[in-house]
Short mmCIF file of C-alpha atoms and ligand atoms in Angstrom, two decimals:
data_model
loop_
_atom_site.label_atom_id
_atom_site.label_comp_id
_atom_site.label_asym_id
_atom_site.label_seq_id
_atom_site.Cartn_x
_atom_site.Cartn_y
_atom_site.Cartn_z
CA UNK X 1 -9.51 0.20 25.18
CA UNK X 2 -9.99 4.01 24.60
CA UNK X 3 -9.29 5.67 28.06
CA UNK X 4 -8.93 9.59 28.24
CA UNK X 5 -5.53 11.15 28.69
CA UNK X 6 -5.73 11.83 32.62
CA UNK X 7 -2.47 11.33 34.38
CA UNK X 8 -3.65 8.38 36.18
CA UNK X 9 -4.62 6.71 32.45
CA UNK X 10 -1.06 8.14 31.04
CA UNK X 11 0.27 6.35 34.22
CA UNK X 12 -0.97 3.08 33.48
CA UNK X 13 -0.42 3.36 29.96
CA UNK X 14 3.67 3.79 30.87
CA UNK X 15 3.33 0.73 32.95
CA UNK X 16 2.14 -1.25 30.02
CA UNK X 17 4.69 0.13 27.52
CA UNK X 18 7.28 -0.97 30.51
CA UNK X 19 6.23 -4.18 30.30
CA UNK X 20 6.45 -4.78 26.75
CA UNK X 21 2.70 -3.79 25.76
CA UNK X 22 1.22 -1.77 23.06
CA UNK X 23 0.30 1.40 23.50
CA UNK X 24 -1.78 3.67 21.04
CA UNK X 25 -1.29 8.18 21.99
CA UNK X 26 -1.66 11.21 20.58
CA UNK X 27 1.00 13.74 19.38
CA UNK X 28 1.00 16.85 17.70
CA UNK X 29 0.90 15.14 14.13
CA UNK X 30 -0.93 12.00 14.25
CA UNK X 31 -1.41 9.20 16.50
CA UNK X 32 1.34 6.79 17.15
CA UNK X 33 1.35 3.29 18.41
CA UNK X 34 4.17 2.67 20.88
CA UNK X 35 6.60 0.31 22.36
CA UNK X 36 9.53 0.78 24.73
CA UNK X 37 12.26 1.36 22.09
CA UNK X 38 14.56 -1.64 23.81
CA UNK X 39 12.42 -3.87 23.75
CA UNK X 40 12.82 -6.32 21.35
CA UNK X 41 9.58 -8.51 21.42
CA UNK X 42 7.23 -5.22 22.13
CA UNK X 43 9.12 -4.42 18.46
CA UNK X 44 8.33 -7.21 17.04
CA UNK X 45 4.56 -6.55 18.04
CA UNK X 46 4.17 -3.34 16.58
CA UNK X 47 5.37 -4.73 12.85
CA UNK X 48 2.33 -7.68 13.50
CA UNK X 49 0.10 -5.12 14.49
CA UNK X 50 0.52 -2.71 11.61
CA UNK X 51 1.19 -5.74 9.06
CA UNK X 52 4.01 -3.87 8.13
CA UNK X 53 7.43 -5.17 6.54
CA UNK X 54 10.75 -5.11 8.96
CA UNK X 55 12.82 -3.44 6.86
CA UNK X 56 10.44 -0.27 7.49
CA UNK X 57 12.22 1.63 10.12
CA UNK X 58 10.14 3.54 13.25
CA UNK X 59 10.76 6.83 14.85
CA UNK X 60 12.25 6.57 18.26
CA UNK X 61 10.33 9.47 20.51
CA UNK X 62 12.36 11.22 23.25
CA UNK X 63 11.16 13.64 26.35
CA UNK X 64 14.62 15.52 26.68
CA UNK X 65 17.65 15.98 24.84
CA UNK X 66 19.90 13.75 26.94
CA UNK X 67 17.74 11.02 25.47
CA UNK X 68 19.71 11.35 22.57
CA UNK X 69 22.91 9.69 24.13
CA UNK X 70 21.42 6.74 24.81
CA UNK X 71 19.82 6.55 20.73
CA UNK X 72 22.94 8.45 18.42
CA UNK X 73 26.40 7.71 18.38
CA UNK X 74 28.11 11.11 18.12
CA UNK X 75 31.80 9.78 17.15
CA UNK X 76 31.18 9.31 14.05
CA UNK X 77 28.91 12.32 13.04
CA UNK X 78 30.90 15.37 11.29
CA UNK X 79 31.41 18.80 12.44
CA UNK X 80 29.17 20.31 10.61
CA UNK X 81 26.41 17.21 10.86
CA UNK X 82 26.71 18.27 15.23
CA UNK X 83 25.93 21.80 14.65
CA UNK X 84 23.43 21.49 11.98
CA UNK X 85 21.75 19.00 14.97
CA UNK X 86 22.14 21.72 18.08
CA UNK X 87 20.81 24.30 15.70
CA UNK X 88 17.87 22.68 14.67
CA UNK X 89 17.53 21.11 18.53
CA UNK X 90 17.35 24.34 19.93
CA UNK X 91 14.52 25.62 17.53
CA UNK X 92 12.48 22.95 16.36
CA UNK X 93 11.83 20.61 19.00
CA UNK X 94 9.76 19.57 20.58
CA UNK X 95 7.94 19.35 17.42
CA UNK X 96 7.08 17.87 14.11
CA UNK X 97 10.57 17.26 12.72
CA UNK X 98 12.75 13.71 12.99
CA UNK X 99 15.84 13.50 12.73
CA UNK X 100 17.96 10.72 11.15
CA UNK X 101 21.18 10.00 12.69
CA UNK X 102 24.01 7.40 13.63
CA UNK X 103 22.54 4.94 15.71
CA UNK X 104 24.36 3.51 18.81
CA UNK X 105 25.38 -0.19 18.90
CA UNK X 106 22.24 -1.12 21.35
CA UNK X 107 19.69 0.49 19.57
CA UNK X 108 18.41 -2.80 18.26
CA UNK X 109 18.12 -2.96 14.47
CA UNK X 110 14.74 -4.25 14.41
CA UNK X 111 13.52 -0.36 15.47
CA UNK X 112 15.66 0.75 12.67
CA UNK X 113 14.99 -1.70 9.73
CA UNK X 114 18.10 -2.95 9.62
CA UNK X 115 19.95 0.59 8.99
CA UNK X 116 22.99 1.89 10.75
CA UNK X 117 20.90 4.61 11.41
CA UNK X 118 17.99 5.78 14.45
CA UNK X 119 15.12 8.48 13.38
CA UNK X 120 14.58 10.42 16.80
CA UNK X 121 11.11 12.60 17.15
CA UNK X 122 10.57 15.31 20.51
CA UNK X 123 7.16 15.49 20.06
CA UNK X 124 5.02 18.64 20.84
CA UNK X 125 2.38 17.11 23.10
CA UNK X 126 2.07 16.88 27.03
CA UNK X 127 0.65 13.22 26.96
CA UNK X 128 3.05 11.81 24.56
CA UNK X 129 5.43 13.65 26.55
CA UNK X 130 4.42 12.33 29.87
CA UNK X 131 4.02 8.84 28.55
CA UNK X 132 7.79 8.91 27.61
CA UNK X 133 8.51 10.25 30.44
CA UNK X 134 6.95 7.88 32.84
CA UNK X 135 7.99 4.73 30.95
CA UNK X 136 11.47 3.64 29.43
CA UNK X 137 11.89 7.53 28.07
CA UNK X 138 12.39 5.90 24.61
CA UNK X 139 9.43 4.61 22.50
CA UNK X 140 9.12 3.81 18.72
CA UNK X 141 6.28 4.78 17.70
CA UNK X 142 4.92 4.41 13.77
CA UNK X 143 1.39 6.00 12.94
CA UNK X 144 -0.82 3.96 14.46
CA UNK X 145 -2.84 2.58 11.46
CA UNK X 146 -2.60 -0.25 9.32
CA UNK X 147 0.57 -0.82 6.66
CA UNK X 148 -0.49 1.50 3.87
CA UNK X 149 -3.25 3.12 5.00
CA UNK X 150 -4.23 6.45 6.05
CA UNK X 151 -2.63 7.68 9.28
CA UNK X 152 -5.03 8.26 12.46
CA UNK X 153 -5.83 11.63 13.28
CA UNK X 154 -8.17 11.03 16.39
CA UNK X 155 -8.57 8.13 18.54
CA UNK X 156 -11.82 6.55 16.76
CA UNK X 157 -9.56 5.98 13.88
CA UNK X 158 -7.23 3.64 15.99
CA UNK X 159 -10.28 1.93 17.76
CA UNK X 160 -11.53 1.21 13.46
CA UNK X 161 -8.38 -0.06 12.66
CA UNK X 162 -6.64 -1.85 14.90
CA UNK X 163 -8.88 -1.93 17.95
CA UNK X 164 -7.72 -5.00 20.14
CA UNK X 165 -4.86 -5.23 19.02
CA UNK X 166 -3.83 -2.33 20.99
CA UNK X 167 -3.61 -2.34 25.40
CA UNK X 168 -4.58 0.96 25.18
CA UNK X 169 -5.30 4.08 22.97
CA UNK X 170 -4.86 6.76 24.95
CA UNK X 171 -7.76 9.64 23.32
CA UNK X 172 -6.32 13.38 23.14
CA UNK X 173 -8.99 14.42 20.44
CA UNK X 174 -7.88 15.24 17.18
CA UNK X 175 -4.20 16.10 16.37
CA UNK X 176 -3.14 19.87 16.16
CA UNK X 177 -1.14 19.52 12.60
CA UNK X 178 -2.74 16.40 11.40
CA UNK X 179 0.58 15.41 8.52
CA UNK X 180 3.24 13.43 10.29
CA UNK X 181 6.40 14.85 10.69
CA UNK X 182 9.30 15.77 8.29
CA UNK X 183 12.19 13.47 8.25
CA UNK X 184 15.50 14.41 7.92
CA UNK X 185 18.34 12.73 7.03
CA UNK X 186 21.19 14.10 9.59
CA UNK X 187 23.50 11.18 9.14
CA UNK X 188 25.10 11.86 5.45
CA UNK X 189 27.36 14.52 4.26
CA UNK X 190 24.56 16.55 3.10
CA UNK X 191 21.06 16.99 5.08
CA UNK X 192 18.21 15.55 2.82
CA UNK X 193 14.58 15.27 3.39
CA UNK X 194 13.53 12.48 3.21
CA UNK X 195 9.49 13.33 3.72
CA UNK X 196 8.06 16.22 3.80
CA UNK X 197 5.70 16.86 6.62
CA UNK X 198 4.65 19.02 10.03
CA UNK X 199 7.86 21.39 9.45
CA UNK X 200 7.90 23.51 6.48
CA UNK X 201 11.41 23.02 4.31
CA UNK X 202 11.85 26.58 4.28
CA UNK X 203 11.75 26.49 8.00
CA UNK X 204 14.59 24.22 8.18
CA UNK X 205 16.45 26.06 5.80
CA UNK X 206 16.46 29.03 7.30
CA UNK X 207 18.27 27.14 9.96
CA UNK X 208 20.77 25.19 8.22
CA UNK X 209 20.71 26.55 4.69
CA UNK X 210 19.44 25.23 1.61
CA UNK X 211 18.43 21.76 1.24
CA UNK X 212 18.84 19.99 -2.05
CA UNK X 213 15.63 17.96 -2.59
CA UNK X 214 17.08 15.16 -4.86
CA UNK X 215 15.51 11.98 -3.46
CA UNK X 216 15.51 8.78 -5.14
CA UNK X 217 11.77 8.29 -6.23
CA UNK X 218 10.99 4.52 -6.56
CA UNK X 219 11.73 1.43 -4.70
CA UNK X 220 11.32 -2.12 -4.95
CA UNK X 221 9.84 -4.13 -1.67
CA UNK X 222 12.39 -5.87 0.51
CA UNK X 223 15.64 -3.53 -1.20
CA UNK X 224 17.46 -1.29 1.61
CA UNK X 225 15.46 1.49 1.26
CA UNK X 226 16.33 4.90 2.67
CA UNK X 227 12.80 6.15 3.66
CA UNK X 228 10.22 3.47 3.07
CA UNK X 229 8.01 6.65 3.67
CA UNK X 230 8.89 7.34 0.38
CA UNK X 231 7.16 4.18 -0.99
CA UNK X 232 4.79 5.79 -4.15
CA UNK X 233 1.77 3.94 -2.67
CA UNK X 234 1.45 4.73 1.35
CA UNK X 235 -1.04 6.39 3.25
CA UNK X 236 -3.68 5.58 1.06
CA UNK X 237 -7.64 5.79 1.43
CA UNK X 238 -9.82 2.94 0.33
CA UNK X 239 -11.50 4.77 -2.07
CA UNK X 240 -9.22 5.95 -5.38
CA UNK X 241 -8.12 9.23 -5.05
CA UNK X 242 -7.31 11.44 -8.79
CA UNK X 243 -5.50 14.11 -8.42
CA UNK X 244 -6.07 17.72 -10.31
CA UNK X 245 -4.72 20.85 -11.12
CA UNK X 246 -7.44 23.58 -10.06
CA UNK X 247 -8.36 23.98 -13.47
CA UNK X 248 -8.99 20.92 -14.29
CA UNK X 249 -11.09 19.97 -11.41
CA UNK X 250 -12.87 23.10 -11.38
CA UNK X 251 -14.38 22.20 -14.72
CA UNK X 252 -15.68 18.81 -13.52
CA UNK X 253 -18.62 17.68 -14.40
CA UNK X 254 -20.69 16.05 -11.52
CA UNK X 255 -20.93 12.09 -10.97
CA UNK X 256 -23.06 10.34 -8.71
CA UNK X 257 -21.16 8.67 -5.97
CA UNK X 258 -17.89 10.61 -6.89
CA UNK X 259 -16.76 13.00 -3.78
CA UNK X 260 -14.99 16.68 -4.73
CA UNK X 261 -12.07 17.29 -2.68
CA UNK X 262 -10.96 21.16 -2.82
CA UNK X 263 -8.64 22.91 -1.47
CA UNK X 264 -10.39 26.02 -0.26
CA UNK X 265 -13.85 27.27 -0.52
CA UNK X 266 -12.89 29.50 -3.95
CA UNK X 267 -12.50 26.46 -6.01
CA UNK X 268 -15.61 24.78 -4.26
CA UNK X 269 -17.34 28.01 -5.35
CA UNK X 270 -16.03 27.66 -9.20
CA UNK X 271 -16.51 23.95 -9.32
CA UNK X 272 -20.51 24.55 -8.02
CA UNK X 273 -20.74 27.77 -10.71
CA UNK X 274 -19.70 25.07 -13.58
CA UNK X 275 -22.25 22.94 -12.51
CA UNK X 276 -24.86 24.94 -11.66
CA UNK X 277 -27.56 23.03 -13.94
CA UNK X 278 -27.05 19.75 -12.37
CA UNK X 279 -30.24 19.86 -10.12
CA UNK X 280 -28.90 16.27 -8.41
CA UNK X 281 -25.65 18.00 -6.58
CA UNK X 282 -25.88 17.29 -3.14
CA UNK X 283 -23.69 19.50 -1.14
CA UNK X 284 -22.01 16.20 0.59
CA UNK X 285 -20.11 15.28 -2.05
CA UNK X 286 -18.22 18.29 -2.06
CA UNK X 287 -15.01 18.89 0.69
CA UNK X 288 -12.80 21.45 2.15
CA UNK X 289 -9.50 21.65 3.26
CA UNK X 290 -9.50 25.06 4.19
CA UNK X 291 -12.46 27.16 3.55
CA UNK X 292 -10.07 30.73 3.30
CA UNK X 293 -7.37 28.11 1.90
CA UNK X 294 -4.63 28.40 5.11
CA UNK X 295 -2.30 25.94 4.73
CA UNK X 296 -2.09 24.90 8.17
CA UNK X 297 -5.38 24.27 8.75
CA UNK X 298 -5.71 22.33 5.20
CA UNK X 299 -3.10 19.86 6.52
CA UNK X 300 -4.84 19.85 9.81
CA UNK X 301 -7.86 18.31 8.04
CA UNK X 302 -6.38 16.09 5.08
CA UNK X 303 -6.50 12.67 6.53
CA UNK X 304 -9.39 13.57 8.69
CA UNK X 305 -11.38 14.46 5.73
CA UNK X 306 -10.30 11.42 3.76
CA UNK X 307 -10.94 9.18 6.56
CA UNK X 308 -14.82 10.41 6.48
CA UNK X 309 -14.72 10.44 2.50
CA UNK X 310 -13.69 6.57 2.73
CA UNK X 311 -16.33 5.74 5.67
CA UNK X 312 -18.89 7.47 3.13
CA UNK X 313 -19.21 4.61 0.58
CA UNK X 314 -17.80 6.67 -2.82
CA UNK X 315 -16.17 5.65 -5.66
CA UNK X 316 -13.65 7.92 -6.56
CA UNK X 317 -12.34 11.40 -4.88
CA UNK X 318 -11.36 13.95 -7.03
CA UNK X 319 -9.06 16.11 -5.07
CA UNK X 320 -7.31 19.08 -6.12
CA UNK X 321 -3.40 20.15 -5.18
CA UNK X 322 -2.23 22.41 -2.82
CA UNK X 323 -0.24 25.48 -3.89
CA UNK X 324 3.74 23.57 -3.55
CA UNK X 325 5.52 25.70 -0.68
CA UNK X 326 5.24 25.54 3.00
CA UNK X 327 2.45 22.72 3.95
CA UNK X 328 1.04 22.81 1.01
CA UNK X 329 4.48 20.45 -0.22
CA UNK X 330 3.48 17.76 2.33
CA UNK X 331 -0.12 17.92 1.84
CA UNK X 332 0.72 17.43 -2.28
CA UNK X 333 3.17 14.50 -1.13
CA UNK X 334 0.59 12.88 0.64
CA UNK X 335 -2.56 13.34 -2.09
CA UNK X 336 -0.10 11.52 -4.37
CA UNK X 337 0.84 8.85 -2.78
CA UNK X 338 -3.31 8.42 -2.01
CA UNK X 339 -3.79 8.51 -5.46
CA UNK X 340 -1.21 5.71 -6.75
CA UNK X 341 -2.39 1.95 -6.48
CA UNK X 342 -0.62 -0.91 -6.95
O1 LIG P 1 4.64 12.36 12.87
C1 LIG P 1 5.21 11.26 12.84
O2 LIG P 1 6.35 11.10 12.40
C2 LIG P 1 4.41 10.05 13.39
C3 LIG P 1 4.21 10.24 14.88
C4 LIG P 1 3.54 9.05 15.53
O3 LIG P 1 5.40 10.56 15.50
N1 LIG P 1 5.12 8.85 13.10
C5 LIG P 1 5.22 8.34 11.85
O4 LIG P 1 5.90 7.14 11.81
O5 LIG P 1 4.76 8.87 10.88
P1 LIG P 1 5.92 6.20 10.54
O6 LIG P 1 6.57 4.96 10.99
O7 LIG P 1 4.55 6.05 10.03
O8 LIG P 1 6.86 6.92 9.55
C6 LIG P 1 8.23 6.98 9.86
C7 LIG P 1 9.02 7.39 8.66
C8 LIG P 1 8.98 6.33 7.60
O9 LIG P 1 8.88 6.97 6.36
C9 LIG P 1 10.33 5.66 7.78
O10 LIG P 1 10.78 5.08 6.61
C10 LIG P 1 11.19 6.85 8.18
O11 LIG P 1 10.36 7.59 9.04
N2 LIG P 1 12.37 6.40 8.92
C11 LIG P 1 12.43 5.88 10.14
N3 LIG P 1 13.68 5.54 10.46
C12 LIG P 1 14.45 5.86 9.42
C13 LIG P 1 15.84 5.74 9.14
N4 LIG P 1 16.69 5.22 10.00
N5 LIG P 1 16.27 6.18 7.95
C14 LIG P 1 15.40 6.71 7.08
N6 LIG P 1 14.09 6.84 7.27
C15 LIG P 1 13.61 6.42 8.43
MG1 LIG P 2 3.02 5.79 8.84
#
């Protein structure tokens, strides 16, 4: 049931989550699908709901920083681990950044995958705020789309996927940074990102210094895995997605029932020039990130886009990479992943 995010709705959506239920909201990066973080049934729901394999952890989400008590246990983080978690408290959340840390003995391990470890979100957004808030004030919460697939960036891309399945989808339009968040690992010797996403690495690092980027690339199902968000195939479209360096894809010829995905409206402009004698083009097959290529708003659009790309019926999206620093690293990260099947 869609229901818009008045306080009486986020009310009754809190009740549900209390009582073990299902409940679909909005947050700054995409739309999650909650449970009460305790709750060891409601857990097991989510993994049904999703399809998704246990040993793929979920992001516990948190109103307030004494919230974190109850989720890490602090004795056996380092010195420097504490202060590199205060520092990056005090300026990046709420927002789009978990953290992973030492999980307490309660947490239970089916939120965590089976790791010794809890990743902990404060995310930017008054309704998923409130809905913590008035609930248990600790809910996992993956992406609220299928195992795999692309995750939801309005509310109508719940309802498609998993309709039913959910109580309730709470509908705060489309998200305001559209990429999920950047995980970071907290809990070793050495932070490591673990996926890049709605904070940029060199915002981070200007906190806590530089971050070495060495992450183990390829994973077999069931192993211990320390990110299954680095899986090589994961938020994929239906349709296959080829990626290209601008110019390559530039120089394209056109194909019937082939979409163009661009970064900004310069390439577009190039790709159109090339193919200027090709009297068929119909403008629809061609798509923009960003028309005046902003990075933000590129990463804003990339799963929208691709959701309405696979809802279009084509057989192939070219798509061309975004320049690798800021957003642009994520919005690469997830393009690839789109593109590899197996
Ligand atoms: O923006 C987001 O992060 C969204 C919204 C709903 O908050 N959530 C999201 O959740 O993207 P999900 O489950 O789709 O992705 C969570 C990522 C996965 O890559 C998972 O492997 C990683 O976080 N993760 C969770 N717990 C972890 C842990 N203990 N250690 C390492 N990685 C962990
Ligand atoms: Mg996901």
């Amino acid at each position: 049931m869609l229901l818009p995010c008045t306080k009486e709705n986020i009310e009754r959506a809190a009740k549900i989550l209390s009582g073990g239920g299902l409940v679909a909201f909005p947050t700054e990066t995409v739309y999650g699908l909650g449970a009460d973080a305790f709750n060891k049934e409601a857990l097991v729901r989510i993994f049904e709901v999703k399809s998704r394999p246990f040993f793929d952890p979920l992001i516990v989400h948190i109103a307030d920083l004494d919230s974190l008590h109850r989720l890490v246990n602090f004795d056996v983080m380092c010195n420097a681990a504490k202060q590199n978690l205060k520092s990056l408290c005090e300026v990046l959340w709420p927002g789009a950044l978990t953290l992973v840390l030492p999980k307490n003995d309660d947490v239970p391990l089916l939120a965590t995958g089976g790791l010794e470890t809890v990743a902990v979100r404060f995310p930017d957004n008054e309704t998923a705020l409130n809905l913590i808030r008035f609930s248990t004030g600790a809910i996992a919460a993956p992406s609220a789309n299928p195992f795999g697939y692309l995750s939801p960036t309005r509310a109508k891309h719940v309802e498609d996927q998993l309709g039913d399945k959910v109580d309730i989808i709470l509908d705060g339009g489309k998200t305001a940074i559209g990429i999920e968040s950047t995980v970071l690992d907290l809990s070793c010797t050495r932070p490591k990102i673990l996926r890049q996403g709605g904070v940029e690495q060199e915002k981070i690092e200007k906190i806590i210094g530089k971050i070495d980027n060495q992450i183990e690339k390829t994973y077999e199902a069931n192993q211990k895995i320390s990110s299954p968000g680095q899986l090589k195939s994961h938020y994929s479209p239906k349709t296959r997605l080829i990626l290209h360096k601008t110019n390559e894809i530039i120089s394209m010829p056109f194909e019937k029932k082939e979409a163009f995905l661009f970064f900004d409206d310069n390439s577009a402009q190039h790709w159109r020039e090339f193919n200027k004698n090709e009297c068929n083009i119909k403008q629809n097959c061609v798509f923009i990130l960003s028309f005046e290529g902003d990075l933000n708003e590129a990463a804003a659009n990339l799963f929208d886009i691709l959701h309405k790309i696979d809802s279009l019926g084509f057989n192939i999206i070219h798509a061309e990479y975004a320049a690798d620093f800021g957003l642009g690293r994520a919005i690469n990260d997830r393009l690839a992943r789109a593109g590899v099947k197996v």
